[in-house]
Amino acid sequence: MIPLNKLMYKAQKESVALLVNRIMAEKNPETRKKTLKRLTTIMETFFGDLFEEESFANARKLIDEGGKWFQFLNRALDTLNPNVVRTAVMDLGFESGFYGLRTRDEAKAKYHCNIPWAILFDPTSACNLHCIGCWAAEYGHTLNLSYDVMDKIVSQGKEVGCHFYLLTGGEPLVRKADILKLCRKHPDCEFHAFTNGTLIDDAFCQEVVKVGNLSFSLSVEGFREVNDSRRGEGVFDKVMHAMDLLRQYGIVFGTSICYTRKNIQTVTSDTFLDLLISKGAWFTWYFHYMPVGNDASVEIGR
């Protein structure tokens, strides 16, 4: 006999998935708005007790106003790969943001501690680049989590409501086969890799589209001269090529930017940000430079 809570979870998920598919199929903006508002009503019925009373009403107001977030969503629905969009909405939305939130709240009460909404781990310390000042280089290049250990991290995380996993390193795509295996094993989780982008190729993009639940932040430090002065000759062009491939396949990606005194003006300029937007980036993270080790390159952080 299937437990009642499992039956309720399955029914709720199927209801949401049905509406998500309908939203994705809608091409008329006004009809899409109506279906989106219907989705907020369904989510309020299922999970309204988890949020402030006005939260869902405010969401419907944003949809009616057709502001920047509605435009952002529309562009994603119209330009990204359908399987990527569908999986991201279900994993980050239903699984993590709603059902996972309820599970996390229950786990907090049970274990009397905070439960994270996202978990970060390093599949490997290995990397195919040797960037100046990178703290990962201090760890050595032989440390790895086995696939079984990574699988346990995700499996145990799901038990307490975590459905979002950030992968760093080293260069996580050194382990791309195991990462794809994790994505297939856990289709109800979203995985996000912070990568230098040089190992992204056509064959890999085809696999990413199939799993649907893997997105990326590509490291870039500015335009070619500044970027390659730290990351190595030819790396900028490889990253631009990776962006072109990800955009071509409709895969979600953004950028991870380490700012220093040498590039802060460039990486915050409209010209540079316009380049990233034109390449198909959806977001960017900014990280400050952290000197590590006895021989750290402190001069670029001053």
PDB file of C-alpha atoms in Angstrom:
ATOM      1  CA  MET A   1       0.000   0.000   0.000  1.00  0.00           C
ATOM      2  CA  ILE A   2       1.340   3.431  -0.966  1.00  0.00           C
ATOM      3  CA  PRO A   3       1.414   5.927   1.977  1.00  0.00           C
ATOM      4  CA  LEU A   4      -1.089   8.783   1.761  1.00  0.00           C
ATOM      5  CA  ASN A   5       1.614  11.450   1.753  1.00  0.00           C
ATOM      6  CA  LYS A   6       3.284   9.794  -1.251  1.00  0.00           C
ATOM      7  CA  LEU A   7      -0.013   9.694  -3.130  1.00  0.00           C
ATOM      8  CA  MET A   8      -0.603  13.374  -2.330  1.00  0.00           C
ATOM      9  CA  TYR A   9       2.912  14.277  -3.505  1.00  0.00           C
ATOM     10  CA  LYS A  10       2.392  12.390  -6.778  1.00  0.00           C
ATOM     11  CA  ALA A  11      -1.021  13.989  -7.408  1.00  0.00           C
ATOM     12  CA  GLN A  12       0.278  17.487  -6.668  1.00  0.00           C
ATOM     13  CA  LYS A  13       3.334  17.034  -8.867  1.00  0.00           C
ATOM     14  CA  GLU A  14       1.281  15.723 -11.785  1.00  0.00           C
ATOM     15  CA  SER A  15      -1.144  18.638 -11.482  1.00  0.00           C
ATOM     16  CA  VAL A  16       1.669  21.175 -11.531  1.00  0.00           C
ATOM     17  CA  ALA A  17       3.470  19.411 -14.398  1.00  0.00           C
ATOM     18  CA  LEU A  18       0.275  19.461 -16.458  1.00  0.00           C
ATOM     19  CA  LEU A  19      -0.064  23.225 -16.055  1.00  0.00           C
ATOM     20  CA  VAL A  20       3.647  23.807 -16.713  1.00  0.00           C
ATOM     21  CA  ASN A  21       3.356  21.882 -19.990  1.00  0.00           C
ATOM     22  CA  ARG A  22       0.313  23.946 -20.912  1.00  0.00           C
ATOM     23  CA  ILE A  23       2.146  27.202 -20.171  1.00  0.00           C
ATOM     24  CA  MET A  24       5.073  26.091 -22.331  1.00  0.00           C
ATOM     25  CA  ALA A  25       2.733  25.237 -25.204  1.00  0.00           C
ATOM     26  CA  GLU A  26       1.018  28.635 -25.101  1.00  0.00           C
ATOM     27  CA  LYS A  27       2.313  31.156 -27.610  1.00  0.00           C
ATOM     28  CA  ASN A  28      -0.291  33.856 -27.019  1.00  0.00           C
ATOM     29  CA  PRO A  29       1.027  36.159 -24.219  1.00  0.00           C
ATOM     30  CA  GLU A  30      -2.417  36.841 -22.745  1.00  0.00           C
ATOM     31  CA  THR A  31      -3.393  33.176 -22.681  1.00  0.00           C
ATOM     32  CA  ARG A  32      -0.018  32.383 -21.110  1.00  0.00           C
ATOM     33  CA  LYS A  33      -0.725  34.974 -18.419  1.00  0.00           C
ATOM     34  CA  LYS A  34      -4.037  33.364 -17.553  1.00  0.00           C
ATOM     35  CA  THR A  35      -2.456  29.923 -17.272  1.00  0.00           C
ATOM     36  CA  LEU A  36       0.386  31.273 -15.147  1.00  0.00           C
ATOM     37  CA  LYS A  37      -2.130  32.847 -12.779  1.00  0.00           C
ATOM     38  CA  ARG A  38      -3.995  29.562 -12.605  1.00  0.00           C
ATOM     39  CA  LEU A  39      -0.711  27.885 -11.639  1.00  0.00           C
ATOM     40  CA  THR A  40      -0.238  30.358  -8.766  1.00  0.00           C
ATOM     41  CA  THR A  41      -3.733  29.516  -7.537  1.00  0.00           C
ATOM     42  CA  ILE A  42      -2.965  25.792  -7.617  1.00  0.00           C
ATOM     43  CA  MET A  43       0.306  26.345  -5.733  1.00  0.00           C
ATOM     44  CA  GLU A  44      -1.497  28.482  -3.173  1.00  0.00           C
ATOM     45  CA  THR A  45      -3.991  25.657  -2.621  1.00  0.00           C
ATOM     46  CA  PHE A  46      -1.185  23.128  -2.130  1.00  0.00           C
ATOM     47  CA  PHE A  47       1.389  25.228  -0.246  1.00  0.00           C
ATOM     48  CA  GLY A  48      -0.300  28.450   0.862  1.00  0.00           C
ATOM     49  CA  ASP A  49       0.346  27.674   4.525  1.00  0.00           C
ATOM     50  CA  LEU A  50       4.120  27.953   3.949  1.00  0.00           C
ATOM     51  CA  PHE A  51       4.101  31.601   2.812  1.00  0.00           C
ATOM     52  CA  GLU A  52       2.832  35.012   3.826  1.00  0.00           C
ATOM     53  CA  GLU A  53      -0.829  35.490   3.028  1.00  0.00           C
ATOM     54  CA  GLU A  54      -0.220  38.107   0.318  1.00  0.00           C
ATOM     55  CA  SER A  55       2.603  36.213  -1.461  1.00  0.00           C
ATOM     56  CA  PHE A  56       0.494  34.563  -4.148  1.00  0.00           C
ATOM     57  CA  ALA A  57      -1.664  37.640  -4.695  1.00  0.00           C
ATOM     58  CA  ASN A  58       1.513  39.643  -5.262  1.00  0.00           C
ATOM     59  CA  ALA A  59       2.713  37.008  -7.754  1.00  0.00           C
ATOM     60  CA  ARG A  60      -0.530  37.340  -9.722  1.00  0.00           C
ATOM     61  CA  LYS A  61      -0.155  41.127  -9.652  1.00  0.00           C
ATOM     62  CA  LEU A  62       3.342  40.833 -11.147  1.00  0.00           C
ATOM     63  CA  ILE A  63       1.957  38.644 -13.927  1.00  0.00           C
ATOM     64  CA  ASP A  64      -0.852  41.125 -14.659  1.00  0.00           C
ATOM     65  CA  GLU A  65       1.579  44.044 -14.789  1.00  0.00           C
ATOM     66  CA  GLY A  66       3.776  42.221 -17.306  1.00  0.00           C
ATOM     67  CA  GLY A  67       6.934  43.675 -15.815  1.00  0.00           C
ATOM     68  CA  LYS A  68      10.562  42.657 -16.132  1.00  0.00           C
ATOM     69  CA  TRP A  69      10.164  39.282 -14.376  1.00  0.00           C
ATOM     70  CA  PHE A  70       7.266  38.305 -16.610  1.00  0.00           C
ATOM     71  CA  GLN A  71       9.306  39.368 -19.655  1.00  0.00           C
ATOM     72  CA  PHE A  72      12.273  37.386 -18.331  1.00  0.00           C
ATOM     73  CA  LEU A  73      10.072  34.291 -17.944  1.00  0.00           C
ATOM     74  CA  ASN A  74       8.567  34.727 -21.393  1.00  0.00           C
ATOM     75  CA  ARG A  75      12.009  34.941 -22.973  1.00  0.00           C
ATOM     76  CA  ALA A  76      13.041  31.732 -21.205  1.00  0.00           C
ATOM     77  CA  LEU A  77       9.918  29.928 -22.403  1.00  0.00           C
ATOM     78  CA  ASP A  78      10.467  31.127 -25.956  1.00  0.00           C
ATOM     79  CA  THR A  79      14.216  30.558 -26.310  1.00  0.00           C
ATOM     80  CA  LEU A  80      15.413  27.761 -24.014  1.00  0.00           C
ATOM     81  CA  ASN A  81      15.186  24.049 -24.728  1.00  0.00           C
ATOM     82  CA  PRO A  82      11.728  22.817 -23.593  1.00  0.00           C
ATOM     83  CA  ASN A  83      13.133  19.931 -21.561  1.00  0.00           C
ATOM     84  CA  VAL A  84      15.567  22.270 -19.816  1.00  0.00           C
ATOM     85  CA  VAL A  85      12.786  24.750 -18.940  1.00  0.00           C
ATOM     86  CA  ARG A  86      10.347  22.064 -17.822  1.00  0.00           C
ATOM     87  CA  THR A  87      12.928  20.358 -15.617  1.00  0.00           C
ATOM     88  CA  ALA A  88      14.185  23.609 -14.077  1.00  0.00           C
ATOM     89  CA  VAL A  89      10.655  24.748 -13.231  1.00  0.00           C
ATOM     90  CA  MET A  90       9.751  21.424 -11.652  1.00  0.00           C
ATOM     91  CA  ASP A  91      13.045  20.911  -9.792  1.00  0.00           C
ATOM     92  CA  LEU A  92      13.733  24.474  -8.602  1.00  0.00           C
ATOM     93  CA  GLY A  93      10.072  25.383  -8.311  1.00  0.00           C
ATOM     94  CA  PHE A  94       7.935  22.467  -7.202  1.00  0.00           C
ATOM     95  CA  GLU A  95      10.600  20.177  -5.710  1.00  0.00           C
ATOM     96  CA  SER A  96      12.848  22.755  -4.023  1.00  0.00           C
ATOM     97  CA  GLY A  97      10.793  25.910  -3.580  1.00  0.00           C
ATOM     98  CA  PHE A  98       7.518  24.326  -2.466  1.00  0.00           C
ATOM     99  CA  TYR A  99       7.494  20.608  -1.652  1.00  0.00           C
ATOM    100  CA  GLY A 100      11.117  20.745  -0.513  1.00  0.00           C
ATOM    101  CA  LEU A 101      10.367  23.751   1.688  1.00  0.00           C
ATOM    102  CA  ARG A 102       7.710  21.782   3.538  1.00  0.00           C
ATOM    103  CA  THR A 103      10.132  18.878   3.989  1.00  0.00           C
ATOM    104  CA  ARG A 104      12.893  21.220   5.208  1.00  0.00           C
ATOM    105  CA  ASP A 105      10.562  22.837   7.738  1.00  0.00           C
ATOM    106  CA  GLU A 106       9.591  19.424   9.074  1.00  0.00           C
ATOM    107  CA  ALA A 107      13.265  18.397   9.278  1.00  0.00           C
ATOM    108  CA  LYS A 108      14.164  21.627  11.128  1.00  0.00           C
ATOM    109  CA  ALA A 109      11.536  20.856  13.741  1.00  0.00           C
ATOM    110  CA  LYS A 110      12.626  17.233  14.006  1.00  0.00           C
ATOM    111  CA  TYR A 111      16.409  17.753  14.202  1.00  0.00           C
ATOM    112  CA  HIS A 112      16.422  21.212  15.853  1.00  0.00           C
ATOM    113  CA  CYS A 113      18.854  22.674  13.337  1.00  0.00           C
ATOM    114  CA  ASN A 114      18.880  24.645  10.124  1.00  0.00           C
ATOM    115  CA  ILE A 115      18.367  22.722   6.866  1.00  0.00           C
ATOM    116  CA  PRO A 116      19.977  24.272   3.753  1.00  0.00           C
ATOM    117  CA  TRP A 117      17.987  24.894   0.570  1.00  0.00           C
ATOM    118  CA  ALA A 118      21.153  24.200  -1.453  1.00  0.00           C
ATOM    119  CA  ILE A 119      24.258  22.061  -0.918  1.00  0.00           C
ATOM    120  CA  LEU A 120      27.667  22.769  -2.471  1.00  0.00           C
ATOM    121  CA  PHE A 121      30.330  20.112  -2.946  1.00  0.00           C
ATOM    122  CA  ASP A 122      33.500  19.607  -5.002  1.00  0.00           C
ATOM    123  CA  PRO A 123      33.473  16.472  -7.177  1.00  0.00           C
ATOM    124  CA  THR A 124      37.234  16.899  -7.680  1.00  0.00           C
ATOM    125  CA  SER A 125      40.179  19.162  -6.956  1.00  0.00           C
ATOM    126  CA  ALA A 126      41.622  18.436 -10.402  1.00  0.00           C
ATOM    127  CA  CYS A 127      41.582  21.128 -13.067  1.00  0.00           C
ATOM    128  CA  ASN A 128      42.792  21.450 -16.640  1.00  0.00           C
ATOM    129  CA  LEU A 129      43.830  25.085 -16.085  1.00  0.00           C
ATOM    130  CA  HIS A 130      46.295  26.778 -13.728  1.00  0.00           C
ATOM    131  CA  CYS A 131      44.803  30.203 -13.071  1.00  0.00           C
ATOM    132  CA  ILE A 132      46.851  32.742 -11.125  1.00  0.00           C
ATOM    133  CA  GLY A 133      45.641  33.032  -7.553  1.00  0.00           C
ATOM    134  CA  CYS A 134      43.110  30.196  -7.683  1.00  0.00           C
ATOM    135  CA  TRP A 135      42.606  28.722  -4.208  1.00  0.00           C
ATOM    136  CA  ALA A 136      41.691  25.325  -5.666  1.00  0.00           C
ATOM    137  CA  ALA A 137      45.311  24.864  -6.727  1.00  0.00           C
ATOM    138  CA  GLU A 138      46.303  24.805  -3.061  1.00  0.00           C
ATOM    139  CA  TYR A 139      44.320  21.599  -2.530  1.00  0.00           C
ATOM    140  CA  GLY A 140      46.330  19.530  -4.968  1.00  0.00           C
ATOM    141  CA  HIS A 141      44.924  17.787  -8.038  1.00  0.00           C
ATOM    142  CA  THR A 142      44.337  14.265  -6.779  1.00  0.00           C
ATOM    143  CA  LEU A 143      41.378  14.682  -4.430  1.00  0.00           C
ATOM    144  CA  ASN A 144      38.089  13.243  -5.669  1.00  0.00           C
ATOM    145  CA  LEU A 145      34.688  12.305  -4.323  1.00  0.00           C
ATOM    146  CA  SER A 146      33.643   8.909  -5.615  1.00  0.00           C
ATOM    147  CA  TYR A 147      30.369   8.674  -7.497  1.00  0.00           C
ATOM    148  CA  ASP A 148      28.901   6.666  -4.603  1.00  0.00           C
ATOM    149  CA  VAL A 149      29.764   9.428  -2.120  1.00  0.00           C
ATOM    150  CA  MET A 150      28.230  12.110  -4.361  1.00  0.00           C
ATOM    151  CA  ASP A 151      25.134   9.949  -4.772  1.00  0.00           C
ATOM    152  CA  LYS A 152      24.860   9.622  -0.978  1.00  0.00           C
ATOM    153  CA  ILE A 153      25.147  13.398  -0.540  1.00  0.00           C
ATOM    154  CA  VAL A 154      22.245  13.959  -2.923  1.00  0.00           C
ATOM    155  CA  SER A 155      20.144  11.053  -1.649  1.00  0.00           C
ATOM    156  CA  GLN A 156      20.498  12.108   1.974  1.00  0.00           C
ATOM    157  CA  GLY A 157      19.949  15.759   1.048  1.00  0.00           C
ATOM    158  CA  LYS A 158      16.637  14.918  -0.604  1.00  0.00           C
ATOM    159  CA  GLU A 159      15.467  13.209   2.575  1.00  0.00           C
ATOM    160  CA  VAL A 160      15.546  16.583   4.358  1.00  0.00           C
ATOM    161  CA  GLY A 161      14.166  18.572   1.419  1.00  0.00           C
ATOM    162  CA  CYS A 162      17.261  19.749  -0.477  1.00  0.00           C
ATOM    163  CA  HIS A 163      16.867  19.492  -4.257  1.00  0.00           C
ATOM    164  CA  PHE A 164      19.523  21.960  -5.464  1.00  0.00           C
ATOM    165  CA  TYR A 165      23.248  21.073  -5.699  1.00  0.00           C
ATOM    166  CA  LEU A 166      26.126  23.381  -6.625  1.00  0.00           C
ATOM    167  CA  LEU A 167      29.265  21.755  -8.001  1.00  0.00           C
ATOM    168  CA  THR A 168      32.641  23.477  -7.746  1.00  0.00           C
ATOM    169  CA  GLY A 169      36.260  22.345  -7.710  1.00  0.00           C
ATOM    170  CA  GLY A 170      38.798  22.158  -9.150  1.00  0.00           C
ATOM    171  CA  GLU A 171      37.040  21.888 -12.453  1.00  0.00           C
ATOM    172  CA  PRO A 172      33.860  19.823 -11.907  1.00  0.00           C
ATOM    173  CA  LEU A 173      33.526  18.923 -15.603  1.00  0.00           C
ATOM    174  CA  VAL A 174      36.661  16.829 -15.308  1.00  0.00           C
ATOM    175  CA  ARG A 175      34.034  14.468 -13.838  1.00  0.00           C
ATOM    176  CA  LYS A 176      31.379  15.172 -16.459  1.00  0.00           C
ATOM    177  CA  ALA A 177      30.461  11.481 -16.929  1.00  0.00           C
ATOM    178  CA  ASP A 178      29.717  11.069 -13.210  1.00  0.00           C
ATOM    179  CA  ILE A 179      27.856  14.388 -13.083  1.00  0.00           C
ATOM    180  CA  LEU A 180      25.587  13.302 -15.927  1.00  0.00           C
ATOM    181  CA  LYS A 181      25.090   9.988 -14.128  1.00  0.00           C
ATOM    182  CA  LEU A 182      23.980  11.915 -11.024  1.00  0.00           C
ATOM    183  CA  CYS A 183      21.573  13.982 -13.107  1.00  0.00           C
ATOM    184  CA  ARG A 184      19.986  10.823 -14.508  1.00  0.00           C
ATOM    185  CA  LYS A 185      19.783   9.165 -11.086  1.00  0.00           C
ATOM    186  CA  HIS A 186      18.143  12.224  -9.499  1.00  0.00           C
ATOM    187  CA  PRO A 187      15.789  13.834 -12.053  1.00  0.00           C
ATOM    188  CA  ASP A 188      13.991  15.634  -9.202  1.00  0.00           C
ATOM    189  CA  CYS A 189      17.118  17.690  -8.402  1.00  0.00           C
ATOM    190  CA  GLU A 190      18.752  20.629 -10.150  1.00  0.00           C
ATOM    191  CA  PHE A 191      22.546  20.602 -10.496  1.00  0.00           C
ATOM    192  CA  HIS A 192      24.603  23.713 -11.192  1.00  0.00           C
ATOM    193  CA  ALA A 193      28.296  23.533 -12.122  1.00  0.00           C
ATOM    194  CA  PHE A 194      30.789  26.380 -11.706  1.00  0.00           C
ATOM    195  CA  THR A 195      33.131  25.700 -14.616  1.00  0.00           C
ATOM    196  CA  ASN A 196      35.924  27.306 -16.626  1.00  0.00           C
ATOM    197  CA  GLY A 197      33.917  26.284 -19.711  1.00  0.00           C
ATOM    198  CA  THR A 198      36.785  24.795 -21.697  1.00  0.00           C
ATOM    199  CA  LEU A 199      35.456  21.212 -21.470  1.00  0.00           C
ATOM    200  CA  ILE A 200      32.006  22.036 -22.840  1.00  0.00           C
ATOM    201  CA  ASP A 201      31.631  20.589 -26.324  1.00  0.00           C
ATOM    202  CA  ASP A 202      28.873  19.612 -28.731  1.00  0.00           C
ATOM    203  CA  ALA A 203      28.544  16.016 -27.518  1.00  0.00           C
ATOM    204  CA  PHE A 204      28.316  17.135 -23.893  1.00  0.00           C
ATOM    205  CA  CYS A 205      25.611  19.700 -24.704  1.00  0.00           C
ATOM    206  CA  GLN A 206      23.530  16.983 -26.339  1.00  0.00           C
ATOM    207  CA  GLU A 207      23.655  14.963 -23.106  1.00  0.00           C
ATOM    208  CA  VAL A 208      22.841  18.014 -20.990  1.00  0.00           C
ATOM    209  CA  VAL A 209      19.712  18.661 -23.035  1.00  0.00           C
ATOM    210  CA  LYS A 210      18.616  15.052 -22.514  1.00  0.00           C
ATOM    211  CA  VAL A 211      18.906  15.188 -18.707  1.00  0.00           C
ATOM    212  CA  GLY A 212      17.583  18.743 -18.512  1.00  0.00           C
ATOM    213  CA  ASN A 213      18.620  19.346 -14.888  1.00  0.00           C
ATOM    214  CA  LEU A 214      22.154  20.704 -15.275  1.00  0.00           C
ATOM    215  CA  SER A 215      23.030  24.387 -15.637  1.00  0.00           C
ATOM    216  CA  PHE A 216      26.301  26.307 -15.587  1.00  0.00           C
ATOM    217  CA  SER A 217      28.201  29.340 -14.398  1.00  0.00           C
ATOM    218  CA  LEU A 218      31.161  29.997 -16.703  1.00  0.00           C
ATOM    219  CA  SER A 219      34.217  31.728 -15.285  1.00  0.00           C
ATOM    220  CA  VAL A 220      35.310  34.833 -17.176  1.00  0.00           C
ATOM    221  CA  GLU A 221      37.490  37.711 -15.953  1.00  0.00           C
ATOM    222  CA  GLY A 222      36.887  40.345 -18.618  1.00  0.00           C
ATOM    223  CA  PHE A 223      37.802  40.682 -22.277  1.00  0.00           C
ATOM    224  CA  ARG A 224      40.475  38.542 -23.934  1.00  0.00           C
ATOM    225  CA  GLU A 225      43.649  40.300 -22.767  1.00  0.00           C
ATOM    226  CA  VAL A 226      42.757  40.554 -19.071  1.00  0.00           C
ATOM    227  CA  ASN A 227      41.021  37.183 -18.920  1.00  0.00           C
ATOM    228  CA  ASP A 228      43.869  35.272 -20.543  1.00  0.00           C
ATOM    229  CA  SER A 229      46.531  37.055 -18.485  1.00  0.00           C
ATOM    230  CA  ARG A 230      45.184  35.174 -15.479  1.00  0.00           C
ATOM    231  CA  ARG A 231      43.602  32.067 -16.991  1.00  0.00           C
ATOM    232  CA  GLY A 232      45.910  31.265 -19.885  1.00  0.00           C
ATOM    233  CA  GLU A 233      46.238  32.057 -23.579  1.00  0.00           C
ATOM    234  CA  GLY A 234      43.223  31.089 -25.683  1.00  0.00           C
ATOM    235  CA  VAL A 235      40.877  30.509 -22.714  1.00  0.00           C
ATOM    236  CA  PHE A 236      38.675  33.537 -23.497  1.00  0.00           C
ATOM    237  CA  ASP A 237      37.926  32.247 -26.995  1.00  0.00           C
ATOM    238  CA  LYS A 238      37.135  28.778 -25.602  1.00  0.00           C
ATOM    239  CA  VAL A 239      34.688  30.270 -23.116  1.00  0.00           C
ATOM    240  CA  MET A 240      32.998  32.326 -25.839  1.00  0.00           C
ATOM    241  CA  HIS A 241      32.675  29.145 -27.913  1.00  0.00           C
ATOM    242  CA  ALA A 242      31.154  27.314 -24.934  1.00  0.00           C
ATOM    243  CA  MET A 243      28.612  30.118 -24.543  1.00  0.00           C
ATOM    244  CA  ASP A 244      27.708  29.863 -28.221  1.00  0.00           C
ATOM    245  CA  LEU A 245      27.127  26.114 -27.850  1.00  0.00           C
ATOM    246  CA  LEU A 246      25.025  26.490 -24.699  1.00  0.00           C
ATOM    247  CA  ARG A 247      22.893  29.172 -26.334  1.00  0.00           C
ATOM    248  CA  GLN A 248      22.525  27.060 -29.471  1.00  0.00           C
ATOM    249  CA  TYR A 249      21.233  24.115 -27.441  1.00  0.00           C
ATOM    250  CA  GLY A 250      18.992  26.254 -25.232  1.00  0.00           C
ATOM    251  CA  ILE A 251      20.810  25.401 -21.989  1.00  0.00           C
ATOM    252  CA  VAL A 252      20.645  27.696 -18.957  1.00  0.00           C
ATOM    253  CA  PHE A 253      23.962  29.358 -18.120  1.00  0.00           C
ATOM    254  CA  GLY A 254      25.406  32.468 -16.561  1.00  0.00           C
ATOM    255  CA  THR A 255      28.842  33.675 -15.575  1.00  0.00           C
ATOM    256  CA  SER A 256      31.050  33.549 -12.507  1.00  0.00           C
ATOM    257  CA  ILE A 257      33.275  36.615 -12.296  1.00  0.00           C
ATOM    258  CA  CYS A 258      36.161  37.097  -9.889  1.00  0.00           C
ATOM    259  CA  TYR A 259      36.770  40.825  -9.619  1.00  0.00           C
ATOM    260  CA  THR A 260      40.177  42.329  -8.840  1.00  0.00           C
ATOM    261  CA  ARG A 261      41.713  45.794  -9.029  1.00  0.00           C
ATOM    262  CA  LYS A 262      42.775  44.951 -12.590  1.00  0.00           C
ATOM    263  CA  ASN A 263      39.336  44.098 -13.972  1.00  0.00           C
ATOM    264  CA  ILE A 264      36.680  45.696 -11.729  1.00  0.00           C
ATOM    265  CA  GLN A 265      35.963  48.549 -14.143  1.00  0.00           C
ATOM    266  CA  THR A 266      35.709  46.211 -17.115  1.00  0.00           C
ATOM    267  CA  VAL A 267      33.536  43.461 -15.637  1.00  0.00           C
ATOM    268  CA  THR A 268      30.986  45.975 -14.319  1.00  0.00           C
ATOM    269  CA  SER A 269      30.812  47.984 -17.551  1.00  0.00           C
ATOM    270  CA  ASP A 270      27.780  48.050 -19.842  1.00  0.00           C
ATOM    271  CA  THR A 271      29.994  46.997 -22.751  1.00  0.00           C
ATOM    272  CA  PHE A 272      31.091  43.788 -21.028  1.00  0.00           C
ATOM    273  CA  LEU A 273      27.641  42.969 -19.664  1.00  0.00           C
ATOM    274  CA  ASP A 274      26.126  43.567 -23.103  1.00  0.00           C
ATOM    275  CA  LEU A 275      28.594  41.018 -24.504  1.00  0.00           C
ATOM    276  CA  LEU A 276      27.462  38.405 -21.960  1.00  0.00           C
ATOM    277  CA  ILE A 277      23.802  39.124 -22.708  1.00  0.00           C
ATOM    278  CA  SER A 278      24.416  38.822 -26.446  1.00  0.00           C
ATOM    279  CA  LYS A 279      26.067  35.450 -25.833  1.00  0.00           C
ATOM    280  CA  GLY A 280      22.973  34.186 -24.042  1.00  0.00           C
ATOM    281  CA  ALA A 281      23.938  34.499 -20.362  1.00  0.00           C
ATOM    282  CA  TRP A 282      20.945  34.654 -17.994  1.00  0.00           C
ATOM    283  CA  PHE A 283      22.668  35.782 -14.799  1.00  0.00           C
ATOM    284  CA  THR A 284      26.064  36.486 -13.288  1.00  0.00           C
ATOM    285  CA  TRP A 285      27.743  35.906  -9.958  1.00  0.00           C
ATOM    286  CA  TYR A 286      30.467  38.248  -8.682  1.00  0.00           C
ATOM    287  CA  PHE A 287      33.103  36.888  -6.287  1.00  0.00           C
ATOM    288  CA  HIS A 288      35.897  38.845  -4.649  1.00  0.00           C
ATOM    289  CA  TYR A 289      39.459  37.649  -5.083  1.00  0.00           C
ATOM    290  CA  MET A 290      40.809  35.651  -2.113  1.00  0.00           C
ATOM    291  CA  PRO A 291      44.625  35.246  -1.883  1.00  0.00           C
ATOM    292  CA  VAL A 292      45.522  31.787  -0.581  1.00  0.00           C
ATOM    293  CA  GLY A 293      48.857  30.263   0.438  1.00  0.00           C
ATOM    294  CA  ASN A 294      52.300  31.567   1.370  1.00  0.00           C
ATOM    295  CA  ASP A 295      53.044  32.647  -2.207  1.00  0.00           C
ATOM    296  CA  ALA A 296      49.631  34.123  -2.959  1.00  0.00           C
ATOM    297  CA  SER A 297      49.367  36.811  -5.655  1.00  0.00           C
ATOM    298  CA  VAL A 298      48.142  39.581  -3.376  1.00  0.00           C
ATOM    299  CA  GLU A 299      48.918  42.424  -5.761  1.00  0.00           C
ATOM    300  CA  ILE A 300      45.875  41.832  -8.005  1.00  0.00           C
ATOM    301  CA  GLY A 301      43.510  42.029  -5.047  1.00  0.00           C
ATOM    302  CA  ARG A 302      44.666  45.397  -3.770  1.00  0.00           C
TER     303      ARG A 302
END
